[in-house]
CSV table of C-alpha atoms in Angstrom, one decimal:
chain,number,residue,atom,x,y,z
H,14,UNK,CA,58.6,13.7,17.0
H,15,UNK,CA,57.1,11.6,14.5
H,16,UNK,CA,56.6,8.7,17.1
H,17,UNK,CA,54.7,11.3,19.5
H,18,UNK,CA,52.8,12.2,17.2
H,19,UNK,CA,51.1,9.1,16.2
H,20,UNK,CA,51.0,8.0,19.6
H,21,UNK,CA,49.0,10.9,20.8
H,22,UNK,CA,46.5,10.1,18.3
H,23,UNK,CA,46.1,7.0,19.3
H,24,UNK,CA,45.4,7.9,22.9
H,25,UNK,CA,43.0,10.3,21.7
H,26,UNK,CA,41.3,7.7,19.6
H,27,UNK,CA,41.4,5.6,22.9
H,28,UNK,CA,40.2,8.4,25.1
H,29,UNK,CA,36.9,8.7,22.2
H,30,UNK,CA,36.2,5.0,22.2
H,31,UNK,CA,35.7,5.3,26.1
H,32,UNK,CA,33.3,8.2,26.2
H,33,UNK,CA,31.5,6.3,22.7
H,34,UNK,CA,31.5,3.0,24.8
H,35,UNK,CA,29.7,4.9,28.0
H,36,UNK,CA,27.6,6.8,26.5
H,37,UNK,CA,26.5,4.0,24.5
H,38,UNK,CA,26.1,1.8,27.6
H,39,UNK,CA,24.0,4.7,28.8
H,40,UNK,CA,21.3,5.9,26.0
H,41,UNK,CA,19.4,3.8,23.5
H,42,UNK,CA,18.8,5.6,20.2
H,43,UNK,CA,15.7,7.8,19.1
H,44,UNK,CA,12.3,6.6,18.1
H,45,UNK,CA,9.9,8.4,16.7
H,46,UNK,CA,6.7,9.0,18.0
H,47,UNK,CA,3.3,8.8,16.0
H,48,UNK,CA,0.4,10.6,17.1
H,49,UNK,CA,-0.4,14.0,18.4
H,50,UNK,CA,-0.9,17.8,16.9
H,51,UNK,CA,0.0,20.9,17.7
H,52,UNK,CA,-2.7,22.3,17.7
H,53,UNK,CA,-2.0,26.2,18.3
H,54,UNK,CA,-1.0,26.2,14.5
H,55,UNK,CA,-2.5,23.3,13.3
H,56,UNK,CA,0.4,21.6,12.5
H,57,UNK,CA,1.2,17.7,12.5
H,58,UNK,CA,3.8,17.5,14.7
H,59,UNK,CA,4.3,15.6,18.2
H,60,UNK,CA,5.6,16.7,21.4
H,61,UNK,CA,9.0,15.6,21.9
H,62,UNK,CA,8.9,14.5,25.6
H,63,UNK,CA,12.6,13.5,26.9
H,64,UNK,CA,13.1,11.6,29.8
H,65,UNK,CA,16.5,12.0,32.2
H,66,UNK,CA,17.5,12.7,35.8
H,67,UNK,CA,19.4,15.3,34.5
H,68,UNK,CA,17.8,19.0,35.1
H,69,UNK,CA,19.2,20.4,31.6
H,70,UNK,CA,16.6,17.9,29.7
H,71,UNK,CA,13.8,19.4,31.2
H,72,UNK,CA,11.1,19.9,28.6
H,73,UNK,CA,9.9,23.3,29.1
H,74,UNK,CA,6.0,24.1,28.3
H,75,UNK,CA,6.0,26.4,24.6
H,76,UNK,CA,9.8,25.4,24.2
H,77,UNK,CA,10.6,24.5,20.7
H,78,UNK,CA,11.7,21.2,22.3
H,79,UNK,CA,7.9,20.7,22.9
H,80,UNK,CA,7.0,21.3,19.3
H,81,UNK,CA,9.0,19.1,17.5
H,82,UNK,CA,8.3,15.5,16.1
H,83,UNK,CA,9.0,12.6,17.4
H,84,UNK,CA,12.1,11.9,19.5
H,85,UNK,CA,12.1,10.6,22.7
H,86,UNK,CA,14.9,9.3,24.8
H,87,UNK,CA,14.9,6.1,25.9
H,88,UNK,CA,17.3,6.3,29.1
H,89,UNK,CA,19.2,3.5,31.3
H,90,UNK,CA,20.7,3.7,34.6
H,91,UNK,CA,24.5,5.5,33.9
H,92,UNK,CA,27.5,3.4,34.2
H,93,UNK,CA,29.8,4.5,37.7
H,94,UNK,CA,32.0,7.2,36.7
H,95,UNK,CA,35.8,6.2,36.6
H,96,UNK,CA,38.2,9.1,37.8
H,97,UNK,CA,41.3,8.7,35.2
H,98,UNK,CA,43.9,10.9,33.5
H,99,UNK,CA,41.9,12.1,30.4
H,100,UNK,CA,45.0,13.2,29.0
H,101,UNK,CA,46.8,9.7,29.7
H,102,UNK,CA,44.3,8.8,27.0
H,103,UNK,CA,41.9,6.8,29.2
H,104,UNK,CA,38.5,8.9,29.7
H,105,UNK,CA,35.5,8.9,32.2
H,106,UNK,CA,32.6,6.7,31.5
H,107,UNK,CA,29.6,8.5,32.1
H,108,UNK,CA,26.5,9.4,31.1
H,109,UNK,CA,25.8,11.1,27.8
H,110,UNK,CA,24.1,13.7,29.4
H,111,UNK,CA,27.5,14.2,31.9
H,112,UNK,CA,29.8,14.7,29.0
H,113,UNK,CA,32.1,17.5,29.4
H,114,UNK,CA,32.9,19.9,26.5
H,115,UNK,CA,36.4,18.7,26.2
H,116,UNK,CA,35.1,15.1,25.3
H,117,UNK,CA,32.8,16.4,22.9
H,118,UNK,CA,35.8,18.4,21.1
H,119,UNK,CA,37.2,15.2,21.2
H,120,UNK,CA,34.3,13.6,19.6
H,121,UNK,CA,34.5,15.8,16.8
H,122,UNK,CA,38.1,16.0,16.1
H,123,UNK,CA,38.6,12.0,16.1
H,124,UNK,CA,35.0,12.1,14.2
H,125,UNK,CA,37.2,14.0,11.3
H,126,UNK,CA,40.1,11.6,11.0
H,127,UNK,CA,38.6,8.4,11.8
H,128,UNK,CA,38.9,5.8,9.0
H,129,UNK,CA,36.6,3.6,10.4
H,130,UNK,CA,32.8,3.7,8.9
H,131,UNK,CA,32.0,1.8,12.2
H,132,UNK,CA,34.0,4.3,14.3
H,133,UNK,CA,32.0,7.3,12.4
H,134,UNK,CA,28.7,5.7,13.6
H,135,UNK,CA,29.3,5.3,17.1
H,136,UNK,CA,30.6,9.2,17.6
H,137,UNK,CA,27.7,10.6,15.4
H,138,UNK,CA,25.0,8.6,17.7
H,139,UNK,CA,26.7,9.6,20.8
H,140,UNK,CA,27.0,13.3,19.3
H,141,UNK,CA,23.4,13.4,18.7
H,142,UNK,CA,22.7,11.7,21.9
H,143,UNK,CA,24.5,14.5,24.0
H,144,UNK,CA,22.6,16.5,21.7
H,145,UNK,CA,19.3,15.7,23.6
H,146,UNK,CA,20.4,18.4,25.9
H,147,UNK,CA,20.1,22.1,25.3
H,148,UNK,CA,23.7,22.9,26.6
H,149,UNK,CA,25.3,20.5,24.7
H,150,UNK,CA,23.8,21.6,21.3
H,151,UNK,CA,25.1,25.1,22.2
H,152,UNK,CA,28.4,24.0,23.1
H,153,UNK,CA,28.4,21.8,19.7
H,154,UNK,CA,27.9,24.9,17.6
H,155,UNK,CA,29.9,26.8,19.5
H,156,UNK,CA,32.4,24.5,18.9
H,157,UNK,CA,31.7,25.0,14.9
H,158,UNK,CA,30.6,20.8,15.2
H,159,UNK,CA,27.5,21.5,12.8
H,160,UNK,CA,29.2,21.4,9.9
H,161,UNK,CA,31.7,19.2,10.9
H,162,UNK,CA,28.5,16.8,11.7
H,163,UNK,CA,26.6,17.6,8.5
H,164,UNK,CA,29.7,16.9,6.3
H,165,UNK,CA,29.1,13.3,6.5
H,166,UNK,CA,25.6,13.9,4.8
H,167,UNK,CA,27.8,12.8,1.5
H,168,UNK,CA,30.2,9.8,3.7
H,169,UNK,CA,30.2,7.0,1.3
H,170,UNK,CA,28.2,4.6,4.0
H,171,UNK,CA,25.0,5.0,4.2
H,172,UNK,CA,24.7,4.0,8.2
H,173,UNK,CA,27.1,6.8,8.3
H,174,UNK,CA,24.6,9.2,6.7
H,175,UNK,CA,21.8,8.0,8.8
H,176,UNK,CA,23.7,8.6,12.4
H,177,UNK,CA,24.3,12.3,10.7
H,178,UNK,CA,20.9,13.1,10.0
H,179,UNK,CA,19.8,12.0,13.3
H,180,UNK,CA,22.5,14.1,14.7
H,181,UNK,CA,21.5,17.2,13.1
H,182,UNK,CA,17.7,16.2,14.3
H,183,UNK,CA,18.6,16.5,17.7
H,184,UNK,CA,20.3,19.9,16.9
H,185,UNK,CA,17.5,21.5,15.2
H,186,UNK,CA,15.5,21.6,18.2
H,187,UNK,CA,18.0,24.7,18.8
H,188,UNK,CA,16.8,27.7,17.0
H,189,UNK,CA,20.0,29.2,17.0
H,190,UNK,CA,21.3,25.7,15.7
H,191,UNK,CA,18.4,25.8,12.9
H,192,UNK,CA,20.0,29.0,11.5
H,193,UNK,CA,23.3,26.9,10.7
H,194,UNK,CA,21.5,23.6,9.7
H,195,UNK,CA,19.1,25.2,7.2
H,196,UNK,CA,22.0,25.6,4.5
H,197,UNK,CA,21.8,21.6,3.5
H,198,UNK,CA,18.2,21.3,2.7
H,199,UNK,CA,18.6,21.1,-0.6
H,200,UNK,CA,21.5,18.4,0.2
H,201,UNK,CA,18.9,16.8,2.8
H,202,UNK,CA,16.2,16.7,-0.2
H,203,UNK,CA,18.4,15.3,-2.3
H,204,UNK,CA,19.5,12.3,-0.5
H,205,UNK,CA,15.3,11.7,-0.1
H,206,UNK,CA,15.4,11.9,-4.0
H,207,UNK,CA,18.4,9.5,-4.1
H,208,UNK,CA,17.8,7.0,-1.6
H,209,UNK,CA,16.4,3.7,-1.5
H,210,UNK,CA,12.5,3.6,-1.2
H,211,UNK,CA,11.7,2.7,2.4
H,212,UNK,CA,15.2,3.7,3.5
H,213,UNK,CA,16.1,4.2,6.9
H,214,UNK,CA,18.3,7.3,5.1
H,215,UNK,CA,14.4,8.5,3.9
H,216,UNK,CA,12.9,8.1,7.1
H,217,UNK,CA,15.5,10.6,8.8
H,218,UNK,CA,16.4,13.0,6.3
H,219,UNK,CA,11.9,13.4,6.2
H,220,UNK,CA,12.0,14.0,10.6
H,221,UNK,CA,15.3,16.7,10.2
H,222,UNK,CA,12.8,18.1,7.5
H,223,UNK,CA,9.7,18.3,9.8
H,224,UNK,CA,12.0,19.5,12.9
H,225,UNK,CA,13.1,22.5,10.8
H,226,UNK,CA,9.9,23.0,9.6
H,227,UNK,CA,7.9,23.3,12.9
H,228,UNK,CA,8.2,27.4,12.7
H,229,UNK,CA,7.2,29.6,9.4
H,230,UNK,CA,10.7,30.3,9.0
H,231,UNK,CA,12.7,28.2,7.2
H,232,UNK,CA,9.5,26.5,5.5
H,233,UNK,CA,9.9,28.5,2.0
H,234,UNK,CA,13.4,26.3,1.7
H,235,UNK,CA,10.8,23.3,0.9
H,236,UNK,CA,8.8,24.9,-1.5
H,237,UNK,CA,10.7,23.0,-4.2
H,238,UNK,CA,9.9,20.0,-1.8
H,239,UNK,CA,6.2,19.4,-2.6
H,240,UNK,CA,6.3,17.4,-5.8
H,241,UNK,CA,8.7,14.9,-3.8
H,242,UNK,CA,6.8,14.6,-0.6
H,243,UNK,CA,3.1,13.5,-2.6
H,244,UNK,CA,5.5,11.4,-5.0
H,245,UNK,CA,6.2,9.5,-1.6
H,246,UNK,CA,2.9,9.5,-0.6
H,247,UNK,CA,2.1,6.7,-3.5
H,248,UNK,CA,5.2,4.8,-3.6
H,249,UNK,CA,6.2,4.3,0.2
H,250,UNK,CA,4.8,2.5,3.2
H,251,UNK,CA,3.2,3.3,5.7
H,252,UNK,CA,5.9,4.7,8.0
H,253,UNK,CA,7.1,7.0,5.6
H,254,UNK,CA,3.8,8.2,4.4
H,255,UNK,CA,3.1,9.6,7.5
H,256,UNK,CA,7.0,11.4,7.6
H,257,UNK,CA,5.7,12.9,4.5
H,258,UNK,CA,1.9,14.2,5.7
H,259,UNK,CA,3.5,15.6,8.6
H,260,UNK,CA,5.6,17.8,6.6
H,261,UNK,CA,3.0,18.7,4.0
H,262,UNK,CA,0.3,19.9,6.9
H,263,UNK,CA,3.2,21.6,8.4
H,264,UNK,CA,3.6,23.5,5.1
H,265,UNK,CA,0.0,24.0,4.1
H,266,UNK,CA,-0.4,25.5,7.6
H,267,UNK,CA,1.2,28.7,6.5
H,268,UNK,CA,-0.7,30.6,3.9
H,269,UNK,CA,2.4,31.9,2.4
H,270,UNK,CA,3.3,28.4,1.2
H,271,UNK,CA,-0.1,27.8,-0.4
H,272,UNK,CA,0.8,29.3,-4.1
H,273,UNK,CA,4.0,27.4,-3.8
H,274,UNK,CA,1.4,24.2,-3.1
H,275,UNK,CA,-1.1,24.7,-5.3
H,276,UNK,CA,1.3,25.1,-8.0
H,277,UNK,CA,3.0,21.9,-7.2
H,278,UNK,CA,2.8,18.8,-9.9
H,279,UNK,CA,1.6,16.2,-7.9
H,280,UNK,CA,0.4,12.9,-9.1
H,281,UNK,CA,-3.1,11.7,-10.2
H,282,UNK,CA,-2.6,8.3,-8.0
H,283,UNK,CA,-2.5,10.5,-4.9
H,284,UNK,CA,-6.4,10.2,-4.7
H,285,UNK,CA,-6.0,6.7,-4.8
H,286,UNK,CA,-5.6,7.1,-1.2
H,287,UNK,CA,-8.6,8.9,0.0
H,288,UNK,CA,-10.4,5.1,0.0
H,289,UNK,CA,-11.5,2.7,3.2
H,290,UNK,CA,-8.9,0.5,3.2
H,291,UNK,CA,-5.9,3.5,3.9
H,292,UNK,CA,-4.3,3.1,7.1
H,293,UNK,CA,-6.1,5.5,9.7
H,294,UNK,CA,-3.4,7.4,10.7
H,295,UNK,CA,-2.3,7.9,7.4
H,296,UNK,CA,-5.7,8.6,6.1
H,297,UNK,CA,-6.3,11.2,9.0
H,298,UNK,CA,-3.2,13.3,8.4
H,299,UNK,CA,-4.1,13.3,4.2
H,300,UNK,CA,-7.2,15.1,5.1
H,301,UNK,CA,-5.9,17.6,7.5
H,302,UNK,CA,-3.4,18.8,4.7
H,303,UNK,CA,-6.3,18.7,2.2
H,304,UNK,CA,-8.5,20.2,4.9
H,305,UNK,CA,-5.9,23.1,4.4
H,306,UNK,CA,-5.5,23.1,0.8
H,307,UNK,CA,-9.7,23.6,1.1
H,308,UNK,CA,-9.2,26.9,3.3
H,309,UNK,CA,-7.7,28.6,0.3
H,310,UNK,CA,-10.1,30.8,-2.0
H,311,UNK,CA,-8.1,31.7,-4.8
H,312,UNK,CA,-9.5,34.7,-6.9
H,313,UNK,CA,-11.3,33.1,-10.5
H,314,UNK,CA,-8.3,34.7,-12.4
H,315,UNK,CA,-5.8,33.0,-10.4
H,316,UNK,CA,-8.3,30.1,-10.2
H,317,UNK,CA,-8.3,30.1,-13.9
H,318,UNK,CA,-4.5,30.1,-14.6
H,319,UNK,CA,-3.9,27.3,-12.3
H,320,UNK,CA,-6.7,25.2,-14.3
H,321,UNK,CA,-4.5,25.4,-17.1
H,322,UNK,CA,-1.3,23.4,-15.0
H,323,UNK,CA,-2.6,19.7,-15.9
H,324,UNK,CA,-1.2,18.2,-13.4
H,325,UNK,CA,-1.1,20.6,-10.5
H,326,UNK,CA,-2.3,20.3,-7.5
H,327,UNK,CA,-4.9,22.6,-7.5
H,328,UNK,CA,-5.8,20.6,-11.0
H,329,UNK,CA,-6.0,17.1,-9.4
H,330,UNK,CA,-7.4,18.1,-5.7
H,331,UNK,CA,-9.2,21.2,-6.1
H,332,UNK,CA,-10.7,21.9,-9.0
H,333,UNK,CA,-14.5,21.0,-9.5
H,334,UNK,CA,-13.7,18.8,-12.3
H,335,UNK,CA,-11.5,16.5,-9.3
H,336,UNK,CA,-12.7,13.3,-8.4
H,337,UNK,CA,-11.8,14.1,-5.2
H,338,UNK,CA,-14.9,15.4,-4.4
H,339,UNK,CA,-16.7,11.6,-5.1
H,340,UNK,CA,-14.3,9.9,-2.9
H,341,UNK,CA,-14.7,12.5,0.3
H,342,UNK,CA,-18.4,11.0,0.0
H,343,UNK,CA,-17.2,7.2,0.2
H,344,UNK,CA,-15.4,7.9,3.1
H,345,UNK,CA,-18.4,9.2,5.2
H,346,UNK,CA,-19.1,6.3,6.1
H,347,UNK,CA,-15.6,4.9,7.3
H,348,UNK,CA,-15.7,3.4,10.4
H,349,UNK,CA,-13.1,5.9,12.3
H,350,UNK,CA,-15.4,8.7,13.3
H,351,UNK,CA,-13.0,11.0,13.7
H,352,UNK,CA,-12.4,10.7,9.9
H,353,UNK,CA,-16.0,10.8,9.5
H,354,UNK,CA,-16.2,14.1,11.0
H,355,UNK,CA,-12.7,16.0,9.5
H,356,UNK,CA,-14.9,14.9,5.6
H,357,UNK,CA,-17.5,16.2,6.9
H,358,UNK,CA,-16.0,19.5,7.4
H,359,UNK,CA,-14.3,19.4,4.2
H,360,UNK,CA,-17.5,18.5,3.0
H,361,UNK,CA,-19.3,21.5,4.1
């Protein structure tokens, strides 16, 4: 009995490694684009645009699949399908986007017992590839595979942790799928705290973090966040910077966040950053949150308190005694004249 036993786990752990090596023949991973806002709510997010011959990827105008930030799908012709006994342990190698939902409970149960930190990468990218498509992120939570997926947020190898962010990504373009992920933000902030500057780990937890913040509804989950993100904005490159502006103008979009913001500490060296030689895009995003930030007319009592928090916000980008205000004028005559104009506005 014993014997069987092993031996059935080994076919399944065969069967797995078939659908991993198809679908990994099949899809390339996630990039994220740059560029783009959504402009109904002013927020800094692109349009996730995913490209397949399969009918279920469809990008649907208004869908939350069109709101999100930056994944696209980089597709290749599929691999011919080989009709075998799935239960011989031998599967069919197909397309991620083919997968049927017994191979992805098979994904997740061998994803739970695997031993292998090389093993635990390949399932979570081709989980979050099959993810791409709306039925398989149902069929994943119906399945109860978010928090079997998220569970490797604390795995002890860090690629691990990165192929289960990116996993969750791809689920949070779900709504109902947001509703289960939002519970680890605080475990998602604290691997940004935690990881290496310029990390890969970074990068992804900060697009999971913009995903779920698209709509107001989960956004008051980051108001803890702000401190972190402008801390980033000084010590990271360029890449990341922009991760973290795209979250910030998502969250000074919604007025309800804006005492949370103001609030906030955030570091004098920020306005070190409102000069010529910024990067463009990264320049361009800084001004649209601060664009923001300059919509709000607090009362002069509230005005007054916040005066008092040294290192606020409010203190180091809005108050009159700011040197803010100085550098806005430098930049009026930066050679991007789309920056030009967006000081101009703050300007006025």
């Amino acid at each position: 009995m014993g014997d069987g036993s092993v031996a059935a786990k080994l076919g399944n752990m065969k069967a797995v490694l078939g659908i991993v090596a198809g679908a990994g023949a099949s899809y390339g991973i996630y990039k994220l684009l740059s560029g783009g806002r959504f402009k109904k709510s002013k927020k800094d997010v692109t349009s996730a645009e995913l490209s397949s011959q399969s009918s279920d990827a469809t990008v649907q105008p208004g869908s939350l699949m069109a709101k999100v930030s930056g994944l696209d799908v980089v597709c290749r012709r599929p691999v011919a399908k080989e009709n075998v006994d799935v239960e011989s342990g031998q599967v069919i190698h197909q397309a991620t986007g083919n997968l049927e939902p017994q191979h992805l409970k098979m994904l997740l149960a061998c994803l739970q017992t695997s031993s292998s930190a090389q093993q635990r990468c390949q399932i979570l990218l081709t989980l979050g590839n099959a993810a791409a498509f709306t039925v398989n992120q149902n069929l994943i939570r119906d399945f109860e595979g978010i928090p079997i997926i998220a569970s490797f947020l604390s795995d002890p190898a860090a690629e691990v942790r990165v192929q289960c962010l990116n996993a969750l990504n791809n689920l949070c373009m779900n709504i109902p799928n947001q509703e289960c992920i939002k519970i680890y933000v605080s475990q998602v902030l604290e691997l940004i705290e935690t990881s290496p500057v310029n990390s890969d780990l970074q990068l992804s937890a900060l697009r999971l973090l913009t995903n779920l913040a698209v709509t107001v509804d989960h956004q008051h989950l980051l108001k803890e966040s702000i401190t972190l993100l402008l801390s980033l904005l000084v010590v990271s490159n360029e890449t990341l910077q922009i991760q973290s502006l795209r979250l910030l103008v998502n969250l000074s979009s919604n007025p309800d966040m804006m005492d949370d913001i103001v609030q906030a500490q955030a570091p004098a060296s920020v306005l070190l950053l409102f000069d010529l030689n910024t990067a463009p895009a990264v320049l361009s995003r800084l001004l649209s949150f601060v664009g923001n930030l300059k919509a709000w007319t607090p009362s002069a009592q509230v005005a007054e308190e916040l005066r008092q928090k040294q290192d606020s916000v409010f203190r180091v980008m809005l108050d009159d005694s700011s040197e803010l205000h100085s550098r806005l004028i430098k930049l009026l005559s930066h050679p991007d004249k789309d920056i030009q104009n967006q000081v101009a506005r703050i300007l006025t």
